[in-house]
Amino acid sequence: GLFDVESELLGHKAATVHRRIPNKLLNFSMALFNWPKIDALSRAMAGVLQKPDIFLSLNPYFGSATAGIKTIQVIHDCAELIYPEFFSLKMRMSSKFFRLKEKLRHARFIVAPSKTTASDIEAFFPDTAGRICVISPGIDMKIGTGFENCTAKDSTSQNISQSDVRIKYGLPEKFILFLGTIEPRKNIPCLIEAFGALKNSNMHLVIAGRLGWKTKETLMAIAKSPARSRIKLIGYVDEAHKSTLYSMCSLFVYPSFYEGFGLPVLEALACGTPTMAGATSSINEYFGGAALLFDPYKPFELAALINNYLHSAEKIHPRALRIATAHKFNWWKSAQALLILINETGAGHTV
């Protein structure tokens, strides 16, 4: 993580502060009064008097810094701005109180996970031009082959055995996997419709991830599917089980309409899993050479592609290529890039 990088590169100690604060009360106060300032709150908790030189904000909807402190603002995606219909009224209303435009205007630098997201930010907030830096995320070293945890499909040496995971989640023998929060942007009904049109009656569809918001369409799509008896919702998957789950599936399909980066796609590729994803946003930017991309608005075309790719994935995108693509992304590189940006912020430079 970043703390390891800081101690290794700078020789400094990194302090973490943990306090339990009522979440709703904190959000309410920040939204209406822009208070408390996160840096002041953290310093008070840690007993530190000196103001920080730089405030690195990992979430624009969570707090702001005391005036005069240089800020680096991370923006993960612009989904709520581009597709407001994918979010609940409560989410859309609450986000308006968090002064995103103001925070971006005052930020010294803005970090985006992809060129796509950087372009989206600049389109909505033109005054950010020249202050946006693209730093891609990395892959968790606990996920993916070559990181000593996710191995070949016939392996029994994984940290969490396939038999344990199969029993815990009630998994079928052969299945196509989706993993992510169940919400409209992920476009799960498209996958459900495509799965219903598959010719392979021995294949199952496993939908993994917590129930998010506006889930009615997805649940109705399952109920109406001619293949509903072969569709299984397994809920949230423990991080320790992800590698094994990816390695067990025949195919990972991620039909999302929009992504700031697309971390589940990266995780699946890191495990050497045949992967298909919607040909949109950052997915096009990063993963087109190792995953089969498709139009997320055409479920019947997706069905035909799945039928074909289940038998031809290794020829089109060899396992070694999938893994090599994933290995290009690591948190060490991301942390080094962020550290450079922090140093430039402290020195008052521009990108």
Coordinates of C-alpha atoms in Angstrom, one line a residue, residues 42-265:
S42 CA -7.7 14.0 11.8
R43 CA -5.2 16.3 13.6
A44 CA -7.5 16.6 16.6
M45 CA -7.8 12.8 16.8
A46 CA -4.1 12.2 16.5
G47 CA -3.1 15.1 18.8
V48 CA -1.1 16.9 16.0
L49 CA -1.0 20.7 16.0
Q50 CA 0.8 21.4 12.8
K51 CA -1.3 21.8 9.6
P52 CA -0.5 19.5 6.8
D53 CA 1.2 20.8 3.7
I54 CA -1.0 18.7 1.4
F55 CA -4.4 17.1 1.7
L56 CA -4.9 14.0 -0.5
S57 CA -8.7 13.6 -0.9
L58 CA -9.6 10.1 -2.1
N59 CA -13.3 10.9 -2.3
P60 CA -14.7 14.2 -3.4
Y61 CA -18.0 13.6 -1.5
F62 CA -16.2 13.1 1.8
G63 CA -14.9 16.3 3.4
S64 CA -12.7 19.1 2.5
A65 CA -9.5 20.7 3.8
T66 CA -8.9 23.9 5.8
A67 CA -8.3 26.9 3.6
G68 CA -4.7 27.4 2.4
I69 CA -3.8 23.7 2.4
K70 CA -2.8 22.4 -1.1
T71 CA -5.2 19.7 -2.2
I72 CA -4.9 16.7 -4.6
Q73 CA -8.4 15.5 -5.5
V74 CA -9.0 12.0 -6.7
I75 CA -12.0 11.5 -9.0
H76 CA -12.8 7.8 -9.7
D77 CA -15.4 8.3 -12.4
C78 CA -18.1 10.7 -13.7
A79 CA -20.9 8.2 -13.8
E80 CA -23.3 10.3 -11.8
L81 CA -22.8 13.3 -14.1
I82 CA -23.1 11.3 -17.4
Y83 CA -25.8 8.8 -16.3
P84 CA -27.9 10.5 -13.5
E85 CA -30.8 8.1 -14.3
F86 CA -28.7 5.2 -13.0
F87 CA -28.8 6.7 -9.4
S88 CA -31.5 7.0 -6.9
L89 CA -33.1 10.4 -6.2
K90 CA -31.6 10.4 -2.7
M91 CA -28.1 9.8 -4.1
R92 CA -28.5 12.5 -6.7
M93 CA -29.9 15.1 -4.2
S94 CA -27.3 14.4 -1.6
S95 CA -24.4 14.7 -4.0
K96 CA -25.4 18.2 -5.0
F97 CA -24.6 19.4 -1.4
F98 CA -21.0 18.2 -1.5
R99 CA -19.6 21.1 -3.7
L100 CA -17.8 19.1 -6.3
K101 CA -17.3 22.0 -8.6
E102 CA -15.9 24.1 -5.8
K103 CA -13.5 21.4 -4.7
L104 CA -12.2 20.8 -8.2
R105 CA -11.7 24.6 -8.7
H106 CA -9.5 24.8 -5.5
A107 CA -7.6 21.5 -6.1
R108 CA -3.9 21.9 -7.1
F109 CA -4.1 18.6 -9.0
I110 CA -6.9 16.2 -9.9
V111 CA -6.1 12.5 -10.3
A112 CA -8.2 10.3 -12.7
P113 CA -7.8 6.6 -13.2
S114 CA -8.0 6.8 -17.0
K115 CA -7.8 9.1 -20.0
T116 CA -11.5 8.6 -20.5
T117 CA -12.3 9.8 -17.0
A118 CA -9.9 12.7 -17.4
S119 CA -11.7 13.8 -20.6
D120 CA -15.1 13.5 -18.8
I121 CA -13.9 15.6 -15.9
E122 CA -12.6 18.3 -18.3
A123 CA -15.8 18.2 -20.3
F124 CA -18.0 18.9 -17.2
F125 CA -15.4 21.2 -15.5
P126 CA -13.4 23.1 -18.2
D127 CA -11.4 25.0 -15.7
T128 CA -9.7 21.8 -14.6
A129 CA -7.7 21.7 -17.9
G130 CA -4.0 21.4 -17.3
R131 CA -4.5 20.1 -13.7
I132 CA -5.6 16.5 -14.4
C133 CA -3.1 13.7 -14.0
V134 CA -4.0 10.1 -15.0
I135 CA -2.8 7.4 -12.6
S136 CA -4.2 4.0 -13.2
P137 CA -5.0 1.7 -10.3
G138 CA -3.1 -1.5 -9.7
I139 CA -4.0 -5.1 -9.1
D140 CA -4.1 -6.4 -5.5
M141 CA -1.2 -8.8 -5.1
K142 CA -3.6 -11.3 -3.4
I143 CA -5.5 -11.6 -6.7
G144 CA -4.1 -13.1 -9.9
T145 CA -1.7 -15.8 -11.1
G146 CA 1.9 -14.9 -10.9
F147 CA 1.2 -13.3 -7.5
E148 CA 1.4 -16.8 -5.9
N149 CA -2.3 -17.0 -5.1
C150 CA -4.4 -17.6 -8.1
T151 CA -3.3 -20.7 -10.0
A152 CA -4.4 -23.0 -12.8
K153 CA -8.0 -24.4 -12.8
D154 CA -6.9 -27.9 -11.8
S155 CA -4.8 -26.7 -8.8
T156 CA -5.7 -27.6 -5.2
S157 CA -3.0 -25.4 -3.7
Q158 CA -4.8 -22.1 -3.6
N159 CA -5.2 -20.3 -0.2
I160 CA -8.9 -20.9 -0.4
S161 CA -9.7 -24.2 -2.1
Q162 CA -12.2 -24.4 -4.9
S163 CA -14.2 -27.1 -3.0
D164 CA -14.5 -24.7 0.0
V165 CA -15.7 -21.8 -2.2
R166 CA -18.1 -24.1 -4.1
I167 CA -19.7 -25.3 -0.9
K168 CA -19.8 -21.8 0.7
Y169 CA -21.6 -20.2 -2.2
G170 CA -23.4 -23.2 -3.6
L171 CA -21.7 -22.9 -7.0
P172 CA -22.6 -25.2 -10.0
E173 CA -20.0 -27.1 -11.9
K174 CA -19.9 -24.8 -15.0
F175 CA -20.8 -21.2 -14.8
I176 CA -20.4 -17.7 -16.3
L177 CA -19.6 -15.1 -13.7
F178 CA -20.5 -11.5 -13.1
L179 CA -19.0 -9.8 -10.1
G180 CA -19.9 -6.2 -9.0
T181 CA -22.4 -4.2 -7.2
I182 CA -25.9 -4.9 -8.5
E183 CA -27.0 -1.5 -9.8
P184 CA -28.3 -0.1 -13.1
R185 CA -24.9 1.1 -14.5
K186 CA -23.6 -2.5 -14.5
N187 CA -26.3 -3.5 -17.1
I188 CA -26.9 -6.9 -15.6
P189 CA -30.3 -7.4 -17.4
C190 CA -28.4 -7.4 -20.7
L191 CA -26.3 -10.4 -19.5
I192 CA -29.4 -12.1 -18.1
E193 CA -31.2 -11.8 -21.5
A194 CA -28.1 -13.0 -23.4
F195 CA -27.7 -15.9 -21.0
G196 CA -31.4 -16.9 -21.6
A197 CA -30.6 -17.2 -25.3
L198 CA -27.6 -19.4 -25.0
K199 CA -27.6 -22.9 -26.6
N200 CA -25.6 -24.5 -23.7
S201 CA -28.1 -25.9 -21.2
N202 CA -25.4 -27.2 -18.9
M203 CA -24.0 -23.7 -18.3
H204 CA -25.1 -21.6 -15.3
L205 CA -24.9 -17.8 -14.6
V206 CA -23.6 -16.7 -11.2
I207 CA -24.2 -13.1 -10.2
A208 CA -21.9 -12.1 -7.4
G209 CA -22.0 -8.8 -5.5
R210 CA -24.0 -6.9 -2.9
L211 CA -27.4 -5.5 -3.8
G212 CA -26.9 -1.8 -4.5
W213 CA -29.7 0.5 -5.6
K214 CA -32.5 0.4 -8.2
T215 CA -32.2 -3.4 -8.4
K216 CA -35.8 -4.1 -9.4
E217 CA -35.1 -4.4 -13.1
T218 CA -32.3 -6.9 -12.5
L219 CA -34.4 -9.0 -10.2
M220 CA -37.3 -8.9 -12.6
A221 CA -35.1 -10.0 -15.5
I222 CA -34.0 -13.0 -13.5
A223 CA -37.6 -13.9 -12.6
K224 CA -38.7 -13.7 -16.2
S225 CA -35.7 -15.5 -17.8
P226 CA -36.4 -18.8 -19.4
A227 CA -33.1 -19.9 -17.8
R228 CA -34.0 -18.6 -14.3
S229 CA -33.4 -22.1 -12.8
R230 CA -29.8 -21.8 -13.8
I231 CA -29.2 -18.2 -12.5
K232 CA -27.8 -17.9 -9.0
L233 CA -27.4 -14.7 -6.9
I234 CA -24.7 -15.4 -4.3
G235 CA -24.4 -11.9 -2.7
Y236 CA -21.2 -10.3 -1.5
V237 CA -18.0 -12.3 -2.0
D238 CA -15.2 -12.1 0.5
E239 CA -12.0 -10.6 -0.8
A240 CA -10.1 -13.8 0.2
H241 CA -12.4 -15.8 -2.1
K242 CA -12.2 -13.7 -5.2
S243 CA -9.2 -15.3 -6.9
T244 CA -10.6 -18.7 -6.5
L245 CA -14.1 -17.6 -7.8
Y246 CA -12.6 -16.0 -10.9
S247 CA -10.4 -19.1 -11.6
M248 CA -13.4 -21.4 -11.3
C249 CA -15.7 -19.8 -13.8
S250 CA -15.7 -20.7 -17.5
L251 CA -16.1 -17.0 -18.5
F252 CA -16.3 -13.6 -16.8
V253 CA -18.7 -11.2 -18.4
Y254 CA -18.9 -7.5 -17.4
P255 CA -21.5 -5.6 -19.4
S256 CA -21.2 -2.3 -17.7
F257 CA -22.4 0.9 -19.6
Y258 CA -19.6 3.0 -18.0
E259 CA -16.5 2.6 -15.9
G260 CA -13.9 5.0 -14.6
F261 CA -11.4 2.1 -14.8
G262 CA -13.0 -1.4 -14.6
L263 CA -11.3 -3.1 -11.7
P264 CA -13.3 -6.4 -11.9
V265 CA -12.1 -6.8 -15.5

